[in-house]
C-alpha atoms as a printed R data frame, in Angstrom:
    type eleno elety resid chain resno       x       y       z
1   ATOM     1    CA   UNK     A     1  15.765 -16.861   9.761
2   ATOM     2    CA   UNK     A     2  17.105 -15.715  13.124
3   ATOM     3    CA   UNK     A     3  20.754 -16.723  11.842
4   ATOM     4    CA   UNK     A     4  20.561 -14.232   9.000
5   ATOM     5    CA   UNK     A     5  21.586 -11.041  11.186
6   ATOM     6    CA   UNK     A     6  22.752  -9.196   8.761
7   ATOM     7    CA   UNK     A     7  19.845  -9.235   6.686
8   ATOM     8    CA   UNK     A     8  17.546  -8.164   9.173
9   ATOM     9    CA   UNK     A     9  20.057  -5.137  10.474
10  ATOM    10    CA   UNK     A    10  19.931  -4.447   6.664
11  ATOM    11    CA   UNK     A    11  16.098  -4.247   6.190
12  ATOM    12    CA   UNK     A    12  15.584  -2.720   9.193
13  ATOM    13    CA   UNK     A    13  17.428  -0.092   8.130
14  ATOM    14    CA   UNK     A    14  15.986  -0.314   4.106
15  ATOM    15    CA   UNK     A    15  12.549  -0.379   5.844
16  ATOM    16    CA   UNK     A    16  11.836   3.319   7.193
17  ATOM    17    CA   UNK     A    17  13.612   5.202   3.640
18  ATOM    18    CA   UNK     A    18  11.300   2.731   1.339
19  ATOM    19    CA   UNK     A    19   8.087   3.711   3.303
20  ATOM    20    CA   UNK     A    20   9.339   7.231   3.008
21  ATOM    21    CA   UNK     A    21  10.099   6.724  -0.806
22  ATOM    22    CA   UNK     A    22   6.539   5.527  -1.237
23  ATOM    23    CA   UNK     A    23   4.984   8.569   0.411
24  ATOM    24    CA   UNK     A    24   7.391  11.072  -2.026
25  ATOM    25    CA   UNK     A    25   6.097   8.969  -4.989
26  ATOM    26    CA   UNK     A    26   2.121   9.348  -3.248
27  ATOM    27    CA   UNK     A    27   2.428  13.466  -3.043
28  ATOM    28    CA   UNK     A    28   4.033  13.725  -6.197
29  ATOM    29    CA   UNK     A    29   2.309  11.851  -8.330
30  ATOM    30    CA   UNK     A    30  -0.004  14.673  -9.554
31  ATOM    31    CA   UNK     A    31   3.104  16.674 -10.374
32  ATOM    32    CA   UNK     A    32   4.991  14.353 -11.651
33  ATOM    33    CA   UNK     A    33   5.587  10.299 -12.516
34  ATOM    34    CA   UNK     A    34   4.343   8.161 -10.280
35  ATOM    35    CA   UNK     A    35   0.870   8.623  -8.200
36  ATOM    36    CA   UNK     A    36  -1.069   6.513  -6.024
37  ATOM    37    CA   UNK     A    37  -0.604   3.047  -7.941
38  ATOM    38    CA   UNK     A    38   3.286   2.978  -7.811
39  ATOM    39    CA   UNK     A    39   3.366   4.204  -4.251
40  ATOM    40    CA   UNK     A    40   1.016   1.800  -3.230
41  ATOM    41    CA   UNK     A    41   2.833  -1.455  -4.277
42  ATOM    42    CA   UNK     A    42   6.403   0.279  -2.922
43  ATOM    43    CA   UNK     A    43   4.686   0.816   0.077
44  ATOM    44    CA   UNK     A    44   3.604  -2.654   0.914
45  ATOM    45    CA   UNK     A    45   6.903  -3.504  -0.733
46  ATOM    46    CA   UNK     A    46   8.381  -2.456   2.620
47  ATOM    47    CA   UNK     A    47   5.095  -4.815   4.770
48  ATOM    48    CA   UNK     A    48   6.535  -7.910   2.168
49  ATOM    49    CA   UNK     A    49   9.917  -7.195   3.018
50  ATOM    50    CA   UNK     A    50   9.677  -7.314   6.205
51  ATOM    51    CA   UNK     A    51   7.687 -10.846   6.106
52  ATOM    52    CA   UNK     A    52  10.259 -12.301   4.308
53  ATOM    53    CA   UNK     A    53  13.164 -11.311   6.405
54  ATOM    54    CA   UNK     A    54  11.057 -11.509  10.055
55  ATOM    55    CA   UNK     A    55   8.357 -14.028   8.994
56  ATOM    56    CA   UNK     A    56   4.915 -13.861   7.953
57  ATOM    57    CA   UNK     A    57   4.066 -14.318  11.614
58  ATOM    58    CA   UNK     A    58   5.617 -11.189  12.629
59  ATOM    59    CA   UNK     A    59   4.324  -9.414   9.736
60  ATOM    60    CA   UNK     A    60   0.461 -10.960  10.905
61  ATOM    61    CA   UNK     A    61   1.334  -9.417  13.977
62  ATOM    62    CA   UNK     A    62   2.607  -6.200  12.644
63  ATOM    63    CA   UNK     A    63  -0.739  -5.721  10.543
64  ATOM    64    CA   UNK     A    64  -3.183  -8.120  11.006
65  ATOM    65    CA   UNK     A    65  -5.445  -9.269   7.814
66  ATOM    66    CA   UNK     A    66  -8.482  -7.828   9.363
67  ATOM    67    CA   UNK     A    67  -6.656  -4.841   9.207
68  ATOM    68    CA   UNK     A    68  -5.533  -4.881   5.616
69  ATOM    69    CA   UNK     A    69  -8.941  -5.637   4.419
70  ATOM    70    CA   UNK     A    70 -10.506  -3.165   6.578
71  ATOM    71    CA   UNK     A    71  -7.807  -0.828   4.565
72  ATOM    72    CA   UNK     A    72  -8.817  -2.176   0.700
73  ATOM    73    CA   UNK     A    73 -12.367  -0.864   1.723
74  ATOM    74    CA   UNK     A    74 -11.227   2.450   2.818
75  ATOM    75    CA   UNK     A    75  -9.569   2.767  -0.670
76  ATOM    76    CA   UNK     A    76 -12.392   2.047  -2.670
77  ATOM    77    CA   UNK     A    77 -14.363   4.372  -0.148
78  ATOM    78    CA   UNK     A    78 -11.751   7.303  -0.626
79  ATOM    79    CA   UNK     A    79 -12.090   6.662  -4.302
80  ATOM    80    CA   UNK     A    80 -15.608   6.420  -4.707
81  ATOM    81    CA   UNK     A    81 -16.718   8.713  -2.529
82  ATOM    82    CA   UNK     A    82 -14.932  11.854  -3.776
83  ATOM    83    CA   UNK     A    83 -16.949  10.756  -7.128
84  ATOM    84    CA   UNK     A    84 -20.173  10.614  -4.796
85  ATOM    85    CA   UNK     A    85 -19.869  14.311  -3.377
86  ATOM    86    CA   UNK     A    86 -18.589  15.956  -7.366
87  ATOM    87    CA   UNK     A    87 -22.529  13.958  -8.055
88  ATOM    88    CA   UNK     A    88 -23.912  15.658  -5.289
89  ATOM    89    CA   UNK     A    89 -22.515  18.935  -5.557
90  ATOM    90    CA   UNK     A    90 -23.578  19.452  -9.197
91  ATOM    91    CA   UNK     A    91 -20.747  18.033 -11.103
92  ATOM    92    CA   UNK     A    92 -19.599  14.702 -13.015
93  ATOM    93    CA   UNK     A    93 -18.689  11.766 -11.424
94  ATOM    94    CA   UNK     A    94 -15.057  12.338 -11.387
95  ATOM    95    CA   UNK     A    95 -14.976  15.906 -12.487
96  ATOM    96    CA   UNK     A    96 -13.410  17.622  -9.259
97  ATOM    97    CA   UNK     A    97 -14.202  21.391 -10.367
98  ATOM    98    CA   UNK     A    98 -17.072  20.977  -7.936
99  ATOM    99    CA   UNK     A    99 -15.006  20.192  -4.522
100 ATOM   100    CA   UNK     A   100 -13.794  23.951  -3.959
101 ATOM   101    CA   UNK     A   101 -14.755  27.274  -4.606
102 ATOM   102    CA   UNK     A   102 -12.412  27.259  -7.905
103 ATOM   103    CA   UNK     A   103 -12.203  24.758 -10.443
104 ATOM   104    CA   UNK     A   104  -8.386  24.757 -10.281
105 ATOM   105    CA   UNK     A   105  -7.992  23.904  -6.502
106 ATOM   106    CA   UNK     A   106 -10.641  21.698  -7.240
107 ATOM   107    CA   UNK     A   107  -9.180  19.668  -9.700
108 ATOM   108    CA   UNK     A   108  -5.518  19.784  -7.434
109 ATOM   109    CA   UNK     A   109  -7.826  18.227  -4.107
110 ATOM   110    CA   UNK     A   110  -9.426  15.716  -5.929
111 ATOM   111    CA   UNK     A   111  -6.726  14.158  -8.026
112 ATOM   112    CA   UNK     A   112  -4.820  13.786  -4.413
113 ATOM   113    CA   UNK     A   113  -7.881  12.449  -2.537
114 ATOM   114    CA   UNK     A   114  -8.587   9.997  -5.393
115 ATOM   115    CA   UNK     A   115  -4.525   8.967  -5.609
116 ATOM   116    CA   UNK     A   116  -4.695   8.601  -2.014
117 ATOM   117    CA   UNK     A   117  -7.437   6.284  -2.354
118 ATOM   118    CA   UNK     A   118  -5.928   4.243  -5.092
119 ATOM   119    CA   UNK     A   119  -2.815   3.964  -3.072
120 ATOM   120    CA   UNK     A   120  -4.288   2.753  -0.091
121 ATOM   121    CA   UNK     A   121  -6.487   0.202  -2.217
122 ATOM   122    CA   UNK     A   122  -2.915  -0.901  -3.791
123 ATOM   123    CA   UNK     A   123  -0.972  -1.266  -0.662
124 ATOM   124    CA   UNK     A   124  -3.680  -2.969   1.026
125 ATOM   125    CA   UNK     A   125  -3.849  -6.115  -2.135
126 ATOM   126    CA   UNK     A   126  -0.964  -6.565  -2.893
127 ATOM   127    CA   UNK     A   127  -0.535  -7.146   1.477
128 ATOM   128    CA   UNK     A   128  -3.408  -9.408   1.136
129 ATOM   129    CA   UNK     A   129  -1.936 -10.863  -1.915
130 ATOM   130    CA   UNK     A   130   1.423 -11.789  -0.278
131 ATOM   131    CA   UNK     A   131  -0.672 -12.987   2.659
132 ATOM   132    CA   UNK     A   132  -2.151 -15.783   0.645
133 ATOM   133    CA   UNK     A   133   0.243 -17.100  -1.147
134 ATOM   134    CA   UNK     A   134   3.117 -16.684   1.565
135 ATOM   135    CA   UNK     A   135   0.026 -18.660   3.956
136 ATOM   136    CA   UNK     A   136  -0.007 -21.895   1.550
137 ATOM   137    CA   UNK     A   137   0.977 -24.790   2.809
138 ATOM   138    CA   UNK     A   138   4.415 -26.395   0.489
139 ATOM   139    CA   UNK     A   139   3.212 -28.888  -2.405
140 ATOM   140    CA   UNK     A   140   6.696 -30.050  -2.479
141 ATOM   141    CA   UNK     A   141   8.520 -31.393   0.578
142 ATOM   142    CA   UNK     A   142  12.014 -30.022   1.179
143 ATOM   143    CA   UNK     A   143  13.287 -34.014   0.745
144 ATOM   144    CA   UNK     A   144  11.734 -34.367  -2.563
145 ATOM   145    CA   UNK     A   145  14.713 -32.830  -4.020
């Protein structure tokens, strides 16, 4: 793909506003549509695009597997784990009254810390998604056709 310049000037430049996009859609998702599902998949949007246009050996480079699964566990730990300390501080399992002194602010911090863990989770599959099926080998040769 190093003959297609103008595609990679383009989503270099697409890149940086789709990443920012994704974080809009993360921090208002509990005032509005969206939330930590959509911004996760436009957020690895912009990690896919760039394997397309750059190659998924760039993109291995860019964020290594390791890495991506490393970041699906921190998701689920995000997630679970603000359920964990509402148990342990007297409350429900998802009931986030418990995480600050009112029940109000409580409910705010803990629908963001629980978005941001679904988010992450998201961004981090659908990465590790692309990842194997971009890493399969062709069952059709390109002279078959």
């Amino acid at each position: 793909m190093h003959h297609h310049l103008i595609l990679r000037v383009v989503s270099k430049m697409l890149i940086p506003p789709i990443l920012l996009y994704a974080l809009y859609v993360q921090f208002h998702g509990d005032f509005g549509p969206g939330g930590g599902f959509q911004a996760g998949v436009i957020f690895a949007v912009a990690f896919i695009l760039y394997g397309i246009v750059f190659s998924l050996d760039h993109l291995r480079r860019a964020v290594p597997p390791h890495v991506v699964r490393r970041f699906v566990a921190l998701g689920l730990l995000i997630y679970a784990g603000v359920g964990v300390a509402n148990l342990l501080l007297g409350g429900n399992f998802l009931d986030y009254s418990t995480l600050a002194h009112d029940a109000k602010h409580g409910q705010h911090y803990g629908i963001i810390l629980v978005e941001l863990g679904v988010g992450i989770t998201v961004a981090a599959v659908m990465i590790s998604i692309f990842f194997a099926f971009a890493s399969r080998p062709p069952t059709i040769k390109d002279t078959d056709w």
